[in-house]
XYZ file of C-alpha atoms in Angstrom:
222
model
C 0.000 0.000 0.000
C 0.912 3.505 -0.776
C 0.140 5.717 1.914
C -0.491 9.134 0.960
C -3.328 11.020 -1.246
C -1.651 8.860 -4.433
C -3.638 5.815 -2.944
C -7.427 6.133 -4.212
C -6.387 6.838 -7.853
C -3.912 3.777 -7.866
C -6.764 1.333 -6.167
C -9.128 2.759 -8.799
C -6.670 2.197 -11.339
C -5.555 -1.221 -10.504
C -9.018 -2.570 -10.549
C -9.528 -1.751 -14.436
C -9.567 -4.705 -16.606
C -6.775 -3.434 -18.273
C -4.487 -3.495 -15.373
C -5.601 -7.031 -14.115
C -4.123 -8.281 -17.688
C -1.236 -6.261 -16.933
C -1.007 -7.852 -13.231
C -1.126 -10.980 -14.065
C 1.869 -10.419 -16.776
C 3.776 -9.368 -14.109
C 3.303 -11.677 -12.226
C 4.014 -14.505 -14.577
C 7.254 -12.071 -15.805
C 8.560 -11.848 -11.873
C 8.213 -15.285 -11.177
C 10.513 -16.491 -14.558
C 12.719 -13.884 -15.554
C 14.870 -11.045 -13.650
C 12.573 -8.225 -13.712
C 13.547 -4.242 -12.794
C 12.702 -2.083 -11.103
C 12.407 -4.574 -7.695
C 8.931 -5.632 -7.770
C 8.758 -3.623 -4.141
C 9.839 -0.591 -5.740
C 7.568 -0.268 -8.965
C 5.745 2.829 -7.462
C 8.172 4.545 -6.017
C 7.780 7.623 -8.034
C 4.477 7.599 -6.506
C 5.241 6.701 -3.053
C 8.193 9.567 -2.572
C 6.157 12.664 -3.964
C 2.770 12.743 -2.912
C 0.078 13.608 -5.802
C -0.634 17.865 -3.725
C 3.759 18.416 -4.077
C 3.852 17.801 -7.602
C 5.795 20.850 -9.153
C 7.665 19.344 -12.054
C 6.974 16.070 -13.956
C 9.743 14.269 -15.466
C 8.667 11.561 -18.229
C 11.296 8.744 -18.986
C 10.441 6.134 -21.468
C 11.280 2.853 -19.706
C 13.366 1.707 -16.503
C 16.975 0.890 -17.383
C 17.499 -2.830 -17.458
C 20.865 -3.701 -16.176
C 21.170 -5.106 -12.297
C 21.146 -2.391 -9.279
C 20.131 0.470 -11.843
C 16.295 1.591 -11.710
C 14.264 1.340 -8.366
C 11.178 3.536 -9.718
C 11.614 6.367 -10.386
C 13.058 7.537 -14.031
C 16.650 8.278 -14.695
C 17.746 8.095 -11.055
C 19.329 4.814 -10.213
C 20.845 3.483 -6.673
C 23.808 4.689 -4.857
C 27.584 3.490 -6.072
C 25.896 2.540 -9.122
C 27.688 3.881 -12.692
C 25.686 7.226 -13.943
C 24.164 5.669 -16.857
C 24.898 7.749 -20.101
C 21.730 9.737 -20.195
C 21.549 11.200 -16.908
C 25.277 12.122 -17.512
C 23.800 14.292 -20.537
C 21.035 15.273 -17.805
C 24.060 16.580 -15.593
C 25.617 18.199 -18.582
C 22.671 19.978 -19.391
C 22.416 21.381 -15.717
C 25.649 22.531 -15.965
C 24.975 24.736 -18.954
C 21.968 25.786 -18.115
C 22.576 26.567 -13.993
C 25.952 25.818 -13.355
C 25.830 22.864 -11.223
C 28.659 20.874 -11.126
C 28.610 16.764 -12.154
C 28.171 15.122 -8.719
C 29.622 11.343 -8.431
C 26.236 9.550 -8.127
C 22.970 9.604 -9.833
C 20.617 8.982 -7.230
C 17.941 11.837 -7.475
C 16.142 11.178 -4.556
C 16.589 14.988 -3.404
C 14.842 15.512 -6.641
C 11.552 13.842 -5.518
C 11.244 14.833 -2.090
C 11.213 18.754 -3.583
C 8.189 17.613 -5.861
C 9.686 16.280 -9.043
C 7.490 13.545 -9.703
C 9.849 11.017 -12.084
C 8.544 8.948 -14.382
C 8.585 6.216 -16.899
C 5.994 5.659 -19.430
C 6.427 1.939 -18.921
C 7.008 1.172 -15.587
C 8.695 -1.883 -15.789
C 11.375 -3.748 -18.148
C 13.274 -7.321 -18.655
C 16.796 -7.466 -17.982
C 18.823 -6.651 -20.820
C 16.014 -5.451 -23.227
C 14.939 -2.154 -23.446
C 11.375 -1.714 -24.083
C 10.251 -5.159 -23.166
C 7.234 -3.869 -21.244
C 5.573 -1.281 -23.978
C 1.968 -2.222 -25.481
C 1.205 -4.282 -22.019
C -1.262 -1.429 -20.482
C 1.666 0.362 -18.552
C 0.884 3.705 -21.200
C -2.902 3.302 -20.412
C -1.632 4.003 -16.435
C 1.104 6.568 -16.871
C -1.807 8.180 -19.381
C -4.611 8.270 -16.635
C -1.437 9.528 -13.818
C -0.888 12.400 -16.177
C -4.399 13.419 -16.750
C -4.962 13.227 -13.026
C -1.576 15.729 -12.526
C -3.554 17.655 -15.363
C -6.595 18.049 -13.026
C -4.744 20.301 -9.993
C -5.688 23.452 -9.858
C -1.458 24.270 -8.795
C 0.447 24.735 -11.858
C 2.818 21.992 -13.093
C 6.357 22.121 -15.581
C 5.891 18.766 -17.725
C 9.285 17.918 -18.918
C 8.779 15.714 -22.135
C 11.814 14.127 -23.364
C 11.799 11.947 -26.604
C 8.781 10.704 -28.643
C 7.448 8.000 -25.799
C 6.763 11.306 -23.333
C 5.998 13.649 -26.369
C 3.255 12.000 -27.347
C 1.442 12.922 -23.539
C 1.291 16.465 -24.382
C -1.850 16.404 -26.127
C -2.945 15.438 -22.549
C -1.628 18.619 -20.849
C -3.796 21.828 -20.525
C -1.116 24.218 -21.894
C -3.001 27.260 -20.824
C -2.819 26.242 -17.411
C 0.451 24.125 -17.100
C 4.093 24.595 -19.107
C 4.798 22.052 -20.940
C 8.335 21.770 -21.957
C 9.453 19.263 -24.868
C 12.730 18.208 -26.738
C 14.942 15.076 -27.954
C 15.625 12.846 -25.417
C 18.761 12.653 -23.679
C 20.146 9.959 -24.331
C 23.487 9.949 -26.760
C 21.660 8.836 -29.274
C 19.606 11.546 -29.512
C 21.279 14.556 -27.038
C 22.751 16.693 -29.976
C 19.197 16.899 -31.748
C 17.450 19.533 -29.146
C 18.388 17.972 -25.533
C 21.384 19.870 -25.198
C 21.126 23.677 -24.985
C 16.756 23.057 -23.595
C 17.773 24.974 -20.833
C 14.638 23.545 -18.904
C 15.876 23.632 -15.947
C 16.059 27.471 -15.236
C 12.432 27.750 -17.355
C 11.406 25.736 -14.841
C 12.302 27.510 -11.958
C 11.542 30.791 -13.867
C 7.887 29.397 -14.097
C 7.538 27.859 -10.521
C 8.970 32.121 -9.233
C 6.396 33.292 -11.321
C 3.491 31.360 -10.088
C 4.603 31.939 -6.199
C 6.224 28.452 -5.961
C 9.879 27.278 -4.427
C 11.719 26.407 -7.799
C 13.503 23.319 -7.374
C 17.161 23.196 -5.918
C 18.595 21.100 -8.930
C 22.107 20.631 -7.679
C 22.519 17.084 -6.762
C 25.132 16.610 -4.255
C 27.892 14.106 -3.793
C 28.174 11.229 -1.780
């Protein structure tokens, strides 16, 4: 059980026939192959930063899918493991854009707990093979969690990052929210839009401006 407002929307959520097929998946998928995030930590996003602090939605596509990396919530993985290659573009951005300097970890727990609600499209992945998840109802959830972040009356920054997240903003109220897109940034794709975004300090300009805390991005070392 999640215990905080998140909880009626999920137990709504998880009783649609959709998500019982996508239950029982994952439970067949847990029981015969190595499975991330931790089955424990699938809803972590949701269990750090309660649905009334959302300020700033990030939108990954998938968890990564090598051992110790994700535990739920997108882009951040454990401490002591290796900053994989597209949160090092993340840092690289930040550095551009507000000067913070590359810490040695890339666990962005602080991140949360300040009301950056992180996540994946598809919430869960098979070792090894990125994307293994899509098409099995995950969207249909992360598409009802956005809508319901669409519904507070507080404005949010969406941060949509490659063509999985881009294709929420028709979702968004635009007039209400800012919605921020570009290329993903991952090294594939960094060097088409990611890099030079800046939206980080639009952002925090937009949180100022609507009477908000912005978001202390600087993650510190360990």
């Amino acid at each position: 059980m999640i215990h905080n407002t998140w909880w009626p929307f999920l137990q709504e959520e998880w009783k649609q026939p959709y998500f019982q097929q996508l239950s029982a998946f994952l439970h067949e998928a847990y029981a015969t192959k190595t499975i991330f995030p931790p089955k424990a930590k699938v809803f972590s996003a949701f269990e750090v930063c309660d649905y009334p602090d959302v300020k700033v939605v990030i939108l990954g596509q998938d968890p990564y899918h090598e051992v110790n990396q994700a535990h739920g919530m997108c882009f951040s993985v454990n401490p002591g493991v290796k900053i994989p290659p597209s949160l090092v573009n993340i840092y690289k951005e930040l550095h551009d854009d507000l000067g913070c300097y590359i810490p040695n970890n890339g666990y962005l727990m602080p991140w949360a707990k300040q009301g950056v609600f992180l996540l994946n499209t598809v919430m869960s992945v098979e070792e090894g093979k990125a994307n293994s998840h899509a098409n099995k109802g995950w969207e249909i959830f992360t598409d009802h969690t956005i809508q319901k972040i669409n519904e507070k009356e507080d404005p949010v920054v969406f941060m949509l990052w490659g063509r999985n997240a881009r294709n929420k903003a028709s979702m968004i109220d635009r007039n209400k929210h800012l919605v921020l897109e570009c290329a993903h940034p991952s090294p594939l794709s960094a060097y088409h839009g990611f890099f030079g975004c800046r939206h980080f300090s639009q952002a925090n300009a937009f949180l100022v401006q609507h009477g908000k805390e912005p978001i202390h991005w600087q993650i510190e070392n360990l």
